[in-house]
Amino acid sequence: MEYFHTWCCMSPKSMRCSFLLSSFLCGQALERQKEYFDCIRNERDELRDELADIKGKSKAGEKHGLVVVPGSIPNGEVEEEPLSSGITLVSQEAAQVLKSAGDGPLDVRLLKLAEEKEELLFQIRKLKHQLEEERQKHAKVDGVFTDGEKMENGTDLSFIEMQRDANRQISEYKFKLSKAEQEITTMELNITRLEAQMARYKVAADNSEKVEDELKAEKRKLQRELRTALDKLEEMEMTNSHLVKRLEKMKANRNALLAQQ
């Protein structure tokens, strides 16, 4: 009210000068606001480009010998917004091992591989036990032949028949023994190869989880910065709209004063 009274008491020339000065200052303020808006928009575009670049790098992993497999969020961390990929990058060899373990989370598939390893070890122990039994039987047959050699050469048909059966059994036992040894060797090689693959996969999984954690942290940071920038932009747009309305009102008052003169 006091300002309005002072305004009314001013001379038309003073009122015009004051109004022109206010208009000039308001115009400068609008120019500064516009420059700040442009900076905010540029920053927002840069953040969007950086976010798109991070997603592109994630997808580019497939071009460098990495394979995408489903992965769980490490350390029980809960995301505000899950990554569109929700994946873990591993080598092609490790992916083949995981594929043989079926579907499911990584922990479940690793547990399944460990169970398969235990099953192979059990089969090896079983074959070794059977091999030992065959050796014991073979030793008994050898004992029979040793006792038989002490007998005089004659027309004992029962001994000849027993010798033939023993020879046949020895041949069968030798064949089974050779086959069992081959199976044990093959299983031991498979277990060694599986353990090496699991060790390499664990190293690759640890590295991929570390990279995934870094990407998630960077994404959250960019999302926070983007939200902050958008909030500032919205606030500045409201301020700009308010200043534009004030400028229009001042222009209308100036035109009214000029019309009165």
XYZ file of C-alpha atoms in Angstrom:
261
model
C 0.000 0.000 0.000
C 2.828 2.399 0.899
C 4.577 1.515 -2.342
C 1.370 2.188 -4.289
C 0.967 5.570 -2.524
C 4.557 6.511 -3.346
C 3.989 5.416 -6.941
C 0.880 7.601 -7.240
C 2.706 10.641 -5.790
C 5.490 10.420 -8.360
C 5.506 12.637 -11.403
C 4.692 11.041 -14.774
C 8.302 11.412 -15.895
C 9.608 9.783 -12.705
C 7.003 7.068 -12.989
C 8.056 6.371 -16.552
C 11.754 6.211 -15.633
C 11.026 3.959 -12.686
C 8.872 1.705 -14.806
C 11.517 1.495 -17.538
C 14.186 0.677 -14.945
C 11.996 -2.053 -13.450
C 11.318 -3.454 -16.907
C 15.041 -3.447 -17.694
C 15.909 -5.234 -14.446
C 13.119 -7.758 -14.962
C 14.329 -8.419 -18.506
C 17.854 -9.057 -17.222
C 16.480 -11.437 -14.604
C 14.566 -13.294 -17.301
C 17.695 -13.568 -19.432
C 19.645 -15.013 -16.499
C 16.804 -17.449 -15.795
C 16.765 -18.495 -19.428
C 20.530 -19.118 -19.402
C 20.177 -21.190 -16.253
C 17.336 -23.184 -17.823
C 19.538 -23.910 -20.818
C 22.331 -25.153 -18.526
C 19.890 -27.403 -16.672
C 18.553 -28.840 -19.931
C 22.084 -29.476 -21.211
C 22.999 -31.210 -17.947
C 19.863 -33.355 -18.178
C 20.699 -34.359 -21.756
C 24.268 -35.229 -20.731
C 22.992 -37.422 -17.879
C 20.641 -39.215 -20.246
C 23.490 -39.777 -22.719
C 25.737 -41.152 -19.950
C 22.982 -43.529 -18.816
C 22.460 -44.750 -22.369
C 26.247 -45.193 -22.756
C 26.410 -47.361 -19.628
C 23.597 -49.560 -20.934
C 25.409 -49.800 -24.280
C 28.629 -50.916 -22.586
C 26.657 -53.583 -20.726
C 25.297 -54.939 -24.023
C 28.693 -54.678 -25.692
C 30.032 -57.361 -23.344
C 28.478 -60.000 -25.610
C 30.754 -58.870 -28.448
C 33.893 -59.669 -26.405
C 33.359 -63.314 -25.591
C 30.951 -62.781 -22.703
C 27.580 -64.507 -22.429
C 24.491 -63.272 -20.614
C 23.052 -65.542 -17.908
C 20.354 -64.784 -15.310
C 21.763 -63.529 -11.996
C 20.377 -62.561 -8.592
C 20.939 -59.209 -6.828
C 24.096 -59.531 -4.684
C 24.160 -59.019 -0.940
C 20.359 -58.932 -0.771
C 20.331 -55.400 -2.158
C 16.952 -54.106 -3.286
C 16.848 -51.801 -6.267
C 14.483 -48.857 -6.617
C 14.149 -49.882 -10.254
C 15.649 -53.188 -11.497
C 18.092 -53.123 -14.337
C 16.496 -53.944 -17.651
C 19.027 -56.718 -18.118
C 19.056 -58.254 -14.616
C 21.976 -60.430 -15.793
C 25.459 -61.643 -15.055
C 28.224 -61.714 -17.683
C 30.326 -64.891 -17.820
C 32.619 -66.587 -20.327
C 31.207 -68.868 -23.004
C 32.852 -71.928 -21.441
C 31.337 -71.149 -18.042
C 27.961 -70.571 -19.697
C 28.115 -74.041 -21.254
C 28.775 -75.558 -17.819
C 25.817 -73.614 -16.390
C 23.613 -74.662 -19.292
C 24.292 -78.310 -18.482
C 23.044 -77.596 -14.933
C 19.587 -76.527 -16.182
C 17.632 -73.386 -15.345
C 17.404 -71.388 -12.152
C 19.487 -68.920 -10.104
C 23.276 -69.155 -10.130
C 23.480 -70.545 -6.596
C 21.047 -73.340 -7.466
C 22.965 -74.327 -10.585
C 26.300 -74.312 -8.735
C 24.752 -76.547 -6.077
C 23.523 -78.893 -8.811
C 27.021 -79.080 -10.310
C 28.437 -79.888 -6.881
C 25.860 -82.660 -6.474
C 26.830 -84.100 -9.858
C 30.449 -84.075 -8.764
C 29.564 -85.971 -5.583
C 27.588 -88.492 -7.655
C 30.603 -89.098 -9.914
C 32.862 -89.561 -6.891
C 30.371 -92.069 -5.461
C 30.373 -94.013 -8.719
C 34.180 -94.060 -8.729
C 34.274 -95.405 -5.179
C 31.714 -98.046 -6.147
C 33.725 -99.113 -9.194
C 36.895 -99.259 -7.138
C 35.118 -101.484 -4.631
C 33.931 -103.768 -7.431
C 37.428 -103.799 -8.863
C 38.843 -104.860 -5.518
C 36.308 -107.666 -5.315
C 37.270 -108.841 -8.813
C 40.932 -108.811 -7.828
C 40.191 -110.905 -4.755
C 38.263 -113.392 -6.883
C 41.125 -113.464 -9.350
C 43.564 -114.156 -6.520
C 41.417 -117.074 -5.369
C 41.382 -118.529 -8.866
C 45.171 -118.152 -9.041
C 45.359 -120.071 -5.759
C 43.272 -122.843 -7.248
C 45.618 -123.058 -10.233
C 48.627 -123.129 -7.939
C 47.160 -126.071 -6.072
C 46.141 -127.719 -9.323
C 49.641 -127.467 -10.739
C 50.814 -129.684 -7.904
C 48.580 -132.497 -9.140
C 49.967 -135.112 -11.458
C 49.073 -135.022 -15.131
C 46.439 -137.634 -15.655
C 42.982 -138.353 -16.848
C 41.169 -136.368 -14.123
C 38.323 -134.965 -16.284
C 36.827 -132.987 -13.433
C 40.086 -131.082 -12.962
C 40.317 -130.364 -16.709
C 36.753 -129.034 -16.738
C 37.453 -126.915 -13.683
C 40.568 -125.536 -15.357
C 38.576 -124.562 -18.451
C 35.947 -122.775 -16.335
C 38.682 -121.036 -14.423
C 40.349 -119.851 -17.632
C 37.020 -118.537 -18.918
C 36.342 -116.713 -15.650
C 39.847 -115.245 -15.668
C 39.285 -113.864 -19.169
C 35.976 -112.352 -18.127
C 37.481 -110.851 -14.989
C 40.380 -109.388 -16.917
C 37.976 -107.805 -19.407
C 35.780 -106.386 -16.622
C 38.861 -105.148 -14.790
C 40.173 -103.346 -17.875
C 36.779 -101.811 -18.564
C 36.368 -100.668 -14.954
C 39.823 -99.070 -14.965
C 38.983 -97.198 -18.169
C 35.698 -95.947 -16.693
C 37.449 -94.808 -13.514
C 40.094 -92.954 -15.527
C 37.420 -91.257 -17.656
C 35.409 -90.198 -14.595
C 38.500 -88.841 -12.852
C 39.337 -86.778 -15.950
C 35.761 -85.497 -16.117
C 35.865 -84.513 -12.441
C 39.176 -82.695 -12.900
C 37.822 -80.848 -15.929
C 34.599 -79.975 -14.086
C 36.504 -78.647 -11.075
C 38.678 -76.475 -13.323
C 35.610 -75.125 -15.122
C 33.866 -74.389 -11.826
C 36.948 -72.556 -10.538
C 37.109 -70.423 -13.684
C 33.400 -69.765 -13.515
C 33.591 -68.635 -9.892
C 36.331 -66.157 -10.780
C 34.318 -64.861 -13.749
C 31.147 -64.684 -11.637
C 32.934 -62.692 -8.912
C 34.295 -60.253 -11.478
C 30.932 -59.881 -13.202
C 29.169 -59.275 -9.870
C 31.712 -56.549 -9.063
C 31.160 -54.885 -12.441
C 27.383 -55.249 -12.022
C 27.527 -53.611 -8.584
C 29.535 -50.709 -10.012
C 27.074 -50.293 -12.892
C 24.116 -50.348 -10.507
C 25.753 -47.786 -8.221
C 26.531 -45.550 -11.199
C 22.956 -45.909 -12.452
C 21.514 -44.966 -9.068
C 23.818 -41.948 -8.936
C 22.770 -40.822 -12.409
C 19.107 -41.368 -11.569
C 19.436 -39.247 -8.438
C 21.227 -36.501 -10.373
C 18.617 -36.677 -13.113
C 15.735 -36.403 -10.610
C 17.470 -33.468 -8.919
C 18.018 -31.745 -12.261
C 14.403 -32.329 -13.294
C 13.179 -30.943 -9.965
C 15.347 -27.866 -10.412
C 14.135 -27.474 -13.973
C 10.506 -27.705 -12.894
C 11.114 -25.172 -10.119
C 12.859 -22.768 -12.492
C 10.090 -23.142 -15.068
C 7.532 -22.197 -12.406
C 9.675 -19.206 -11.450
C 10.033 -18.246 -15.096
C 6.271 -18.471 -15.608
C 5.741 -16.261 -12.572
C 8.265 -13.705 -13.840
C 6.698 -13.720 -17.294
C 3.317 -12.977 -15.765
C 4.824 -10.135 -13.746
C 6.511 -8.757 -16.841
C 3.272 -8.881 -18.773
C 1.510 -7.124 -15.941
C 4.196 -4.439 -15.814
C 3.979 -4.013 -19.588
C 0.216 -3.584 -19.269
C 0.699 -0.964 -16.540
C 3.289 0.832 -18.643
C 0.969 0.905 -21.637
C -1.814 2.231 -19.426
C 0.463 4.997 -18.105
C 1.608 5.884 -21.592
C -2.002 6.013 -22.710
C -2.870 8.370 -19.846
C -0.077 10.734 -20.915
